[in-house]
PDB file of C-alpha atoms in Angstrom:
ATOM      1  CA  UNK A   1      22.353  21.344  22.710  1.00  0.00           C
ATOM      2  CA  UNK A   2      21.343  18.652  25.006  1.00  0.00           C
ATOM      3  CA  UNK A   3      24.587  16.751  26.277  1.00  0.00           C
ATOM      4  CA  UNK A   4      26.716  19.935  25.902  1.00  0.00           C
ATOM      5  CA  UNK A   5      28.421  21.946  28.320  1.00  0.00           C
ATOM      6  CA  UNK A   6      27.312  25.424  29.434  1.00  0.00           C
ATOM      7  CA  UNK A   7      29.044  27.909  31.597  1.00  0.00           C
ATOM      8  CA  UNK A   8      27.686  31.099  33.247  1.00  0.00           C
ATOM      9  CA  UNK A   9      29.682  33.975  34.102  1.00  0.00           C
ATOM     10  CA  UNK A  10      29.075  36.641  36.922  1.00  0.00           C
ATOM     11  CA  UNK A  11      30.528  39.015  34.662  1.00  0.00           C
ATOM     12  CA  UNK A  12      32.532  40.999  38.043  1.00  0.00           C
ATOM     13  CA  UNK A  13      35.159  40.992  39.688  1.00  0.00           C
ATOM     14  CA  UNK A  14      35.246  39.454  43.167  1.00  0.00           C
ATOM     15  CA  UNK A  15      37.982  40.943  45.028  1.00  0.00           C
ATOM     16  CA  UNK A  16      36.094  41.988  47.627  1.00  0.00           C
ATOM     17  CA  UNK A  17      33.377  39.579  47.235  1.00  0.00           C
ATOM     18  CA  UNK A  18      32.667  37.255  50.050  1.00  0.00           C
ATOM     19  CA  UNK A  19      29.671  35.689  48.824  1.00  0.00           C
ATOM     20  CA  UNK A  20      27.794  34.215  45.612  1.00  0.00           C
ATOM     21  CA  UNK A  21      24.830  32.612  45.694  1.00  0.00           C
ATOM     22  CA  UNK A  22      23.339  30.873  42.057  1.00  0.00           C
ATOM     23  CA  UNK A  23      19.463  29.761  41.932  1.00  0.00           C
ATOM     24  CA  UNK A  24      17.248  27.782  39.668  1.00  0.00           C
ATOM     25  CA  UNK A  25      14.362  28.182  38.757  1.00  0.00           C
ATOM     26  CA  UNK A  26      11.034  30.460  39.704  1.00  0.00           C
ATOM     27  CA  UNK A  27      11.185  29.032  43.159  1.00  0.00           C
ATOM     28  CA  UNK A  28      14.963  30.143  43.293  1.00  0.00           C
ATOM     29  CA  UNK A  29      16.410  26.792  44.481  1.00  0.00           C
ATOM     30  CA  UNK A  30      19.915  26.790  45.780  1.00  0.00           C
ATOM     31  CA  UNK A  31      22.402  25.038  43.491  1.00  0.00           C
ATOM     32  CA  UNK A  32      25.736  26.569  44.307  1.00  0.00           C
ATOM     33  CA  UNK A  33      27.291  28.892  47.060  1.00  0.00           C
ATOM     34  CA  UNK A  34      30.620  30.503  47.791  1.00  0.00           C
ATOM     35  CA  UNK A  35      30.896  32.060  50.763  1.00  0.00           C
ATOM     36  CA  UNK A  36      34.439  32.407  52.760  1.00  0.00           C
ATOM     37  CA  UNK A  37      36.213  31.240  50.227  1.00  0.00           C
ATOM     38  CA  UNK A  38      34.206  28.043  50.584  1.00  0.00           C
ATOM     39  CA  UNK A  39      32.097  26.023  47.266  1.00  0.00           C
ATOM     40  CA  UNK A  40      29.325  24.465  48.038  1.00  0.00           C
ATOM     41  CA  UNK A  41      27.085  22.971  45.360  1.00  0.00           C
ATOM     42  CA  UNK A  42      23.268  21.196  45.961  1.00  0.00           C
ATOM     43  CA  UNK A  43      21.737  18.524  43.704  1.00  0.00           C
ATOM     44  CA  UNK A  44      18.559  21.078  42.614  1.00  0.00           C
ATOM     45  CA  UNK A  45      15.384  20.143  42.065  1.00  0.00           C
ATOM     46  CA  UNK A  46      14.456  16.746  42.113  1.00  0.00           C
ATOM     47  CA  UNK A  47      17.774  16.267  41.912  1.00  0.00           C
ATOM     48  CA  UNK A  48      18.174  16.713  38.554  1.00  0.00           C
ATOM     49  CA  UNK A  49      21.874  18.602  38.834  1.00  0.00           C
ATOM     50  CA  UNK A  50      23.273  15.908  40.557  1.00  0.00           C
ATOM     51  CA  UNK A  51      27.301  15.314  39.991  1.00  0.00           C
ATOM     52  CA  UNK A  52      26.658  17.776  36.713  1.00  0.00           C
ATOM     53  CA  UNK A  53      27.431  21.412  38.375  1.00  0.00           C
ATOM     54  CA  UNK A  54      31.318  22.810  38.585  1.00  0.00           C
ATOM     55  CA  UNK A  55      31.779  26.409  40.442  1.00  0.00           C
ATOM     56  CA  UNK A  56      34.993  28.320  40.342  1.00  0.00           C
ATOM     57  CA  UNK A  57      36.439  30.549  42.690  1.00  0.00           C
ATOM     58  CA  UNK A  58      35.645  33.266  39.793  1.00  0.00           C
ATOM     59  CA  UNK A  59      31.832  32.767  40.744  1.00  0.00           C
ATOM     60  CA  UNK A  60      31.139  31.111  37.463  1.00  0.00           C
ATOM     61  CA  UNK A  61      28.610  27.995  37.180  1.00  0.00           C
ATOM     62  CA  UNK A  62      29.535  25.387  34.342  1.00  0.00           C
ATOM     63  CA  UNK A  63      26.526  22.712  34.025  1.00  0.00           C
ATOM     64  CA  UNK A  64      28.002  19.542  32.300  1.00  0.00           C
ATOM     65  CA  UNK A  65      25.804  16.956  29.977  1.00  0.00           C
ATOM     66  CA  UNK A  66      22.879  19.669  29.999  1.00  0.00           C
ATOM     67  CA  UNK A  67      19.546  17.710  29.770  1.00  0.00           C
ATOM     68  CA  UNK A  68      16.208  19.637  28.419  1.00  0.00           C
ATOM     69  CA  UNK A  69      15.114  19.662  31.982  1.00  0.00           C
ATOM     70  CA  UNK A  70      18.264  22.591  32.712  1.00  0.00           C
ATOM     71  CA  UNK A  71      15.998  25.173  30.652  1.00  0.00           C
ATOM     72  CA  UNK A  72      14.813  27.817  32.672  1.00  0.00           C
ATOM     73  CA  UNK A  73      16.174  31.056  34.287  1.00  0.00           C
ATOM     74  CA  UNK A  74      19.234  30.971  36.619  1.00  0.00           C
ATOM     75  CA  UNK A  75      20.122  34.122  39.167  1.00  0.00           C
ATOM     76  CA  UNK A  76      23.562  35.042  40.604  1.00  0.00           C
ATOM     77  CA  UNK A  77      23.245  36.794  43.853  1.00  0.00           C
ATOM     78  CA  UNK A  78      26.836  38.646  44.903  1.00  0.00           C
ATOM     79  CA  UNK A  79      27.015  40.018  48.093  1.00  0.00           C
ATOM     80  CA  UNK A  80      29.900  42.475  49.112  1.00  0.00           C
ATOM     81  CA  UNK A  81      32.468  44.765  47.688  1.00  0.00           C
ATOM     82  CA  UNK A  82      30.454  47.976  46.479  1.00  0.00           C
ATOM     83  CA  UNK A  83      26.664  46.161  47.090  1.00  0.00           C
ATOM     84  CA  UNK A  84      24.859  42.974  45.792  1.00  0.00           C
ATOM     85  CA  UNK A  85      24.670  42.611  42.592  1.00  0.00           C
ATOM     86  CA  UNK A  86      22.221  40.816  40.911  1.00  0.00           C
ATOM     87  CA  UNK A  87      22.475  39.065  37.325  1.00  0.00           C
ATOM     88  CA  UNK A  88      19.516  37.034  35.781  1.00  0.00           C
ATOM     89  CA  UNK A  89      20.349  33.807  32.796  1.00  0.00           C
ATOM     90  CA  UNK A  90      17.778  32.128  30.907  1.00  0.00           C
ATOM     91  CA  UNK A  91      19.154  29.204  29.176  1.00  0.00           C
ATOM     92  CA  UNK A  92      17.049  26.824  26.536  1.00  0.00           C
ATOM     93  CA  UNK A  93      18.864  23.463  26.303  1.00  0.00           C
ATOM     94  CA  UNK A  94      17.558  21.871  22.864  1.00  0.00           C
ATOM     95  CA  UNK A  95      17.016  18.241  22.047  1.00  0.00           C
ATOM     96  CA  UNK A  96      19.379  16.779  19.421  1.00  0.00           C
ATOM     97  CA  UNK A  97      18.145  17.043  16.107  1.00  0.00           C
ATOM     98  CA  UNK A  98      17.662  13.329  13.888  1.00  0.00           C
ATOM     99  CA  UNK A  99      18.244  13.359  10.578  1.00  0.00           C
ATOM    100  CA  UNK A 100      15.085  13.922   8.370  1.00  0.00           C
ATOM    101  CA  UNK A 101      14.129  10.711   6.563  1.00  0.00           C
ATOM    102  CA  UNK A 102      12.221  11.113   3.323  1.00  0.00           C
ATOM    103  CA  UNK A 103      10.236   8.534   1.589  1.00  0.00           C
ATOM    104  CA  UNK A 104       7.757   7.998  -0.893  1.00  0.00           C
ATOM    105  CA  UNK A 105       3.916   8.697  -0.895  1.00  0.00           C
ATOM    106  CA  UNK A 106       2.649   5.459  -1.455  1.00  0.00           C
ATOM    107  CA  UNK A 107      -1.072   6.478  -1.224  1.00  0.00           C
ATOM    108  CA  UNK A 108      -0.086   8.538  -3.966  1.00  0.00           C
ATOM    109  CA  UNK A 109       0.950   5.847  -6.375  1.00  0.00           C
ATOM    110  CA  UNK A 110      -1.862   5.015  -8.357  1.00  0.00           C
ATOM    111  CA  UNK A 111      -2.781   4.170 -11.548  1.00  0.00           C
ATOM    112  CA  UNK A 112      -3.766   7.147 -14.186  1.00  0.00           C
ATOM    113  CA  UNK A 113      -4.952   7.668 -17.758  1.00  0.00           C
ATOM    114  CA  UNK A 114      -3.191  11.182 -17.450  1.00  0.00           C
ATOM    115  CA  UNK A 115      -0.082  11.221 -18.865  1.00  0.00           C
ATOM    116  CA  UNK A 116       1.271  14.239 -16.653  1.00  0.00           C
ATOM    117  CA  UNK A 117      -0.489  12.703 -13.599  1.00  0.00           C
ATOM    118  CA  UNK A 118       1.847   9.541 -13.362  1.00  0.00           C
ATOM    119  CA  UNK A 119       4.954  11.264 -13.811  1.00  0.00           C
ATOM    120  CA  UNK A 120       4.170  12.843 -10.375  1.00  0.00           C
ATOM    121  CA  UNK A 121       6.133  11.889  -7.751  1.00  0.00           C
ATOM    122  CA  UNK A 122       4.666  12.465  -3.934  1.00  0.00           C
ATOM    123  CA  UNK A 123       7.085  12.328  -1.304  1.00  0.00           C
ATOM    124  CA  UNK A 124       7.439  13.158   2.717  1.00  0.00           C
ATOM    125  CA  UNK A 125       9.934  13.714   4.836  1.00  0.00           C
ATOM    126  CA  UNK A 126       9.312  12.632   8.231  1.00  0.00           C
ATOM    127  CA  UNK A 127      11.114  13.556  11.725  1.00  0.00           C
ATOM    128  CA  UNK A 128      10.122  11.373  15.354  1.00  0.00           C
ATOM    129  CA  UNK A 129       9.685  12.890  18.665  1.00  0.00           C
ATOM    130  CA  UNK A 130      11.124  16.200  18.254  1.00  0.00           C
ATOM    131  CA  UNK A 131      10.023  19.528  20.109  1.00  0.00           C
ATOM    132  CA  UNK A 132      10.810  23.369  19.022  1.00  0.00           C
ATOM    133  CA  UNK A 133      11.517  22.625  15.552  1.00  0.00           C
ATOM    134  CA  UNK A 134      11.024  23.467  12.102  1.00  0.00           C
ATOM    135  CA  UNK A 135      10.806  20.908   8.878  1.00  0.00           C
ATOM    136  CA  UNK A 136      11.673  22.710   5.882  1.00  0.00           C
ATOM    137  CA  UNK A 137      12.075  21.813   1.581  1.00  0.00           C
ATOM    138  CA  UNK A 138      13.835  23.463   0.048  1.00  0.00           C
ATOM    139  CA  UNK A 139      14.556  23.493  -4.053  1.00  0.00           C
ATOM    140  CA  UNK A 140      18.160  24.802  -4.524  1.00  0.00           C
ATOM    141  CA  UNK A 141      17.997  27.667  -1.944  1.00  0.00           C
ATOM    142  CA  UNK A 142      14.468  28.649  -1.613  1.00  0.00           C
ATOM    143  CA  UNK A 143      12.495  27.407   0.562  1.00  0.00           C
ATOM    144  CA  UNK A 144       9.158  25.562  -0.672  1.00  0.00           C
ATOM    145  CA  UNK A 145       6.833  24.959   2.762  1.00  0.00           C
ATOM    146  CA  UNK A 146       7.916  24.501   6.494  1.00  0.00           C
ATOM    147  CA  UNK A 147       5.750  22.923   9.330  1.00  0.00           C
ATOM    148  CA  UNK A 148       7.043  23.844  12.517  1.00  0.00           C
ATOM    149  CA  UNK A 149       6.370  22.105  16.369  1.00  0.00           C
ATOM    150  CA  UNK A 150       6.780  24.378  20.092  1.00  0.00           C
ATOM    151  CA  UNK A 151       7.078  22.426  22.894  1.00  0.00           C
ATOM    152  CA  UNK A 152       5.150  19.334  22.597  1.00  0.00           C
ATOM    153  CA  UNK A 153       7.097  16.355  21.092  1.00  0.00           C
ATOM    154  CA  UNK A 154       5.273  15.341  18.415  1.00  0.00           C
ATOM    155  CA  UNK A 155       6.508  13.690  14.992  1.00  0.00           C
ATOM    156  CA  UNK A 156       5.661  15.586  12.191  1.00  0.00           C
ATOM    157  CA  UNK A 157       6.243  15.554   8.364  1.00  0.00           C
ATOM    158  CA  UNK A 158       6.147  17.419   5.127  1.00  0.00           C
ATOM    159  CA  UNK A 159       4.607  16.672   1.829  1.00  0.00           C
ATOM    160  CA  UNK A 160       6.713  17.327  -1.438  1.00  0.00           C
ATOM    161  CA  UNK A 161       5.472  16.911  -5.070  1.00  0.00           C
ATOM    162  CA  UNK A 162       8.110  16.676  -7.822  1.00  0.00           C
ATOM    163  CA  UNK A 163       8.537  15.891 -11.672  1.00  0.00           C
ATOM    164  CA  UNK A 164      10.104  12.271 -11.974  1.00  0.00           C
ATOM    165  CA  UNK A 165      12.112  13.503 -14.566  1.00  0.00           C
ATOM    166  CA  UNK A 166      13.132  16.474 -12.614  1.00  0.00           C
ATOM    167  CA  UNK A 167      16.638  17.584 -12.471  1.00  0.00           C
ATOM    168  CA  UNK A 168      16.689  20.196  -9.549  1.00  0.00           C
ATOM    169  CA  UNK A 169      18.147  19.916  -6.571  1.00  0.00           C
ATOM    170  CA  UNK A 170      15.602  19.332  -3.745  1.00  0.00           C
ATOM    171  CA  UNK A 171      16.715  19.109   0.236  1.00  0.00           C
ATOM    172  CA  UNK A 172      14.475  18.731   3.238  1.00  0.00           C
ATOM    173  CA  UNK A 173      15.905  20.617   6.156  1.00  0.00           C
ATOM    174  CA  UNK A 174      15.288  20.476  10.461  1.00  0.00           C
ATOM    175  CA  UNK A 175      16.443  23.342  12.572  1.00  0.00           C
ATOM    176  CA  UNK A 176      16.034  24.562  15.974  1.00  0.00           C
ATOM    177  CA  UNK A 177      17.645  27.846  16.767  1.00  0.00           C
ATOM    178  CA  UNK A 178      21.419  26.695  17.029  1.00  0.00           C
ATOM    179  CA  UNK A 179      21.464  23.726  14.830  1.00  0.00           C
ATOM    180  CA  UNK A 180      20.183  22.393  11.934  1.00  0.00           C
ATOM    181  CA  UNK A 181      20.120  18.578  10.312  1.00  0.00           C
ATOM    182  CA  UNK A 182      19.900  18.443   6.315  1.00  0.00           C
ATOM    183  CA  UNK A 183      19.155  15.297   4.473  1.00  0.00           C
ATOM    184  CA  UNK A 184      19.189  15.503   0.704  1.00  0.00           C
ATOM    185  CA  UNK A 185      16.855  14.419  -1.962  1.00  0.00           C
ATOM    186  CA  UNK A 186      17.734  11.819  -4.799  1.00  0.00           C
ATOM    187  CA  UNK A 187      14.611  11.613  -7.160  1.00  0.00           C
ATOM    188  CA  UNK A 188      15.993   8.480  -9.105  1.00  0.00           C
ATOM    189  CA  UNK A 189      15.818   7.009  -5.536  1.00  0.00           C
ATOM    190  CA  UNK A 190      12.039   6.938  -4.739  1.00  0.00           C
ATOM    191  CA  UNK A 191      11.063   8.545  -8.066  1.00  0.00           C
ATOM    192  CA  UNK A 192      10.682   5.100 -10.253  1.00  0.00           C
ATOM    193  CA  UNK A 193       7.252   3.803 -11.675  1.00  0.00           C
ATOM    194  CA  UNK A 194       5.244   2.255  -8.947  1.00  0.00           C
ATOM    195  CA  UNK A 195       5.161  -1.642  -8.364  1.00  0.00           C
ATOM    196  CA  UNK A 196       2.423  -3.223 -10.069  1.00  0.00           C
ATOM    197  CA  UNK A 197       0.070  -3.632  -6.800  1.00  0.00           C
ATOM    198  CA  UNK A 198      -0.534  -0.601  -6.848  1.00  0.00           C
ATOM    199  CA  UNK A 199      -1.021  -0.157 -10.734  1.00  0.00           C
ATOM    200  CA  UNK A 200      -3.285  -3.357 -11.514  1.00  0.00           C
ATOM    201  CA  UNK A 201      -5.117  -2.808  -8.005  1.00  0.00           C
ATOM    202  CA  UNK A 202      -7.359  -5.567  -7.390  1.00  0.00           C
ATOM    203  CA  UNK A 203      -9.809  -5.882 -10.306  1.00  0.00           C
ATOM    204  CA  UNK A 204      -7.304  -8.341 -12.351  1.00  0.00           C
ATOM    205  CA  UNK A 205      -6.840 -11.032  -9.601  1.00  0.00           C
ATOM    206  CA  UNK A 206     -10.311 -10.853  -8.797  1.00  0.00           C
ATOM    207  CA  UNK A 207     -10.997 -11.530 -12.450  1.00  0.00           C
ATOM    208  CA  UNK A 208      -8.890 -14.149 -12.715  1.00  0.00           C
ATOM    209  CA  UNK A 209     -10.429 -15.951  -9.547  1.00  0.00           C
ATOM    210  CA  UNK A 210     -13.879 -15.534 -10.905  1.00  0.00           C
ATOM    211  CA  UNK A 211     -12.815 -17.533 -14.038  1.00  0.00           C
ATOM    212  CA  UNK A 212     -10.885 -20.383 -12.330  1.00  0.00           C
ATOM    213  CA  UNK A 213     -13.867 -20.846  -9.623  1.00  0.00           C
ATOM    214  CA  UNK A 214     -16.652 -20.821 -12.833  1.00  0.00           C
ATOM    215  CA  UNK A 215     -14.346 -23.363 -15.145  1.00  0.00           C
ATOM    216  CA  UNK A 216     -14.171 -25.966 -11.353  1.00  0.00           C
ATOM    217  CA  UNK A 217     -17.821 -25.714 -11.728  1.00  0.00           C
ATOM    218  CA  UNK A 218     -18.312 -27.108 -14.821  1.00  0.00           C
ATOM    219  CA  UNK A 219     -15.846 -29.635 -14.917  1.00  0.00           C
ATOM    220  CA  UNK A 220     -17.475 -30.682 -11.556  1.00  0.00           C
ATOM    221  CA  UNK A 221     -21.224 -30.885 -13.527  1.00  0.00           C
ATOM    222  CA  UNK A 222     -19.562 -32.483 -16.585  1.00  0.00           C
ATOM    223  CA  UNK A 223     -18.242 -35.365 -14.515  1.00  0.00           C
ATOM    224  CA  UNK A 224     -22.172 -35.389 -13.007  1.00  0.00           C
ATOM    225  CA  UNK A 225     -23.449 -35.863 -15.871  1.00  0.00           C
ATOM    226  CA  UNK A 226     -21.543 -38.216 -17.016  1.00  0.00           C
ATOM    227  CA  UNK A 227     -21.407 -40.531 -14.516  1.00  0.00           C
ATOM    228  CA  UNK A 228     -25.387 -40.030 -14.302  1.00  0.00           C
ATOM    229  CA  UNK A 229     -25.350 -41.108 -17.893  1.00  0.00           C
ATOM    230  CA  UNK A 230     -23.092 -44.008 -17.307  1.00  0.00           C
ATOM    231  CA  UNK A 231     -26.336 -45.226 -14.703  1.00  0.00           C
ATOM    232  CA  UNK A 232     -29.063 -44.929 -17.550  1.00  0.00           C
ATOM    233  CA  UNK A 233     -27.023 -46.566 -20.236  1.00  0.00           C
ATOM    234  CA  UNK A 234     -26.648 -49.409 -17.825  1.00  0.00           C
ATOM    235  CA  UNK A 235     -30.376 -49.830 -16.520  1.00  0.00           C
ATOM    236  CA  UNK A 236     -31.695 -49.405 -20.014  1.00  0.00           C
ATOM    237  CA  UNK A 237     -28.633 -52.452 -20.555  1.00  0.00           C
ATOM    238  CA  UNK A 238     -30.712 -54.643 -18.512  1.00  0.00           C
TER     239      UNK A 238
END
């Protein structure tokens, strides 16, 4: 995982080795030498291993606070004793997995005649700006759908439909290959009748404008009038 440690062995002996040589990457970049006795270690490319590579006098390379940029494949080169040697790594350092968050559908939450319909619940559980990962529900131990991303960070997330009255036990999961973040589901949480703007919609308020705006009108013209009254009562005065 990224920020972990990682060492990699030689996997000889090196009695009667006088030189090691570790390399990174297809170009096979330098990053750490013994020869004589002596360690030597280089920054890498772009300079990316920079004060984060130890090398022991057993030949073996430790990489500290590994950062996604370490994956790739890594080559020991051992010279001496009965021949060179030659020993190939490929290491995948992983992003840290968030916690899945899980919220309601609120396109979903409509008004319905069906009974059945509005005790539906629609909910998705949502990751940000992940990269060679799966999202996974699950109901008790079986698993429901998965989406899964490579190795383009993306944000994804995962649609769930449930009973509001339902009393199973519901989880949405993330995993990459090593790890795995689990954030569990409480239906009496997001699983309550919706709020009433989005079961009265829009037609009510409307409605209720309409009427106000029509009853201003006619107390406007029943003033009118009676003021225009008011001026032919008095010229028919004189």
């Amino acid at each position: 995982m990224e920020g972990d440690s990682v060492t990699l062995e030689p996997g000889v002996a090196i009695l009667l080795i006088n030189k090691i040589l570790w390399k990174f990457g297809d170009q096979g970049a330098l990053v750490a030498l013994i020869d004589a006795g002596r360690i030597s270690l280089f920054d890498g490319p772009d300079g990316r291993f920079k004060d984060r590579l130890k090398l022991d006098h057993t030949g073996s390379l430790t990489i500290t606070s590994t950062r996604t940029t370490d994956t790739g494949a890594y080559e020991v080169n051992i010279k001496g004793g009965a021949g060179d040697q030659v020993r190939r790594f490929n290491l995948t350092v992983y992003s840290r997995l968030p916690v899945p968050a899980i919220s309601r559908d609120s396109s979903q939450c409509s008004s319905s005649s069906s009974s059945s319909s509005s005790s539906n619940c629609s909910l998705l559980c949502s990751v940000l700006n992940v990269d060679h990962v799966t999202l996974s529900w699950y109901k008790g131990n079986s698993l429901l759908s998965s989406i899964s991303v490579s190795d383009l960070r993306s944000s994804i997330s995962l649609h769930l439909e449930v009973e509001s009255q339902d009393k199973n036990t519901y989880s949405c999961v993330l995993n990459n290959p090593i790890r795995n973040q689990t954030k569990h589901l409480d239906i009496s949480q997001f699983c309550h009748p919706c709020p009433e703007i989005y079961c009265c919609g829009f037609t009510e308020p409307v409605t209720r404008l309409v009427i106000a705006a029509l009853v201003g009108v006619a107390a406007v013209a029943f003033v009118v009038y009676d003021i225009q009254g008011c001026k032919v009562g008095t010229r028919n005065h004189h």
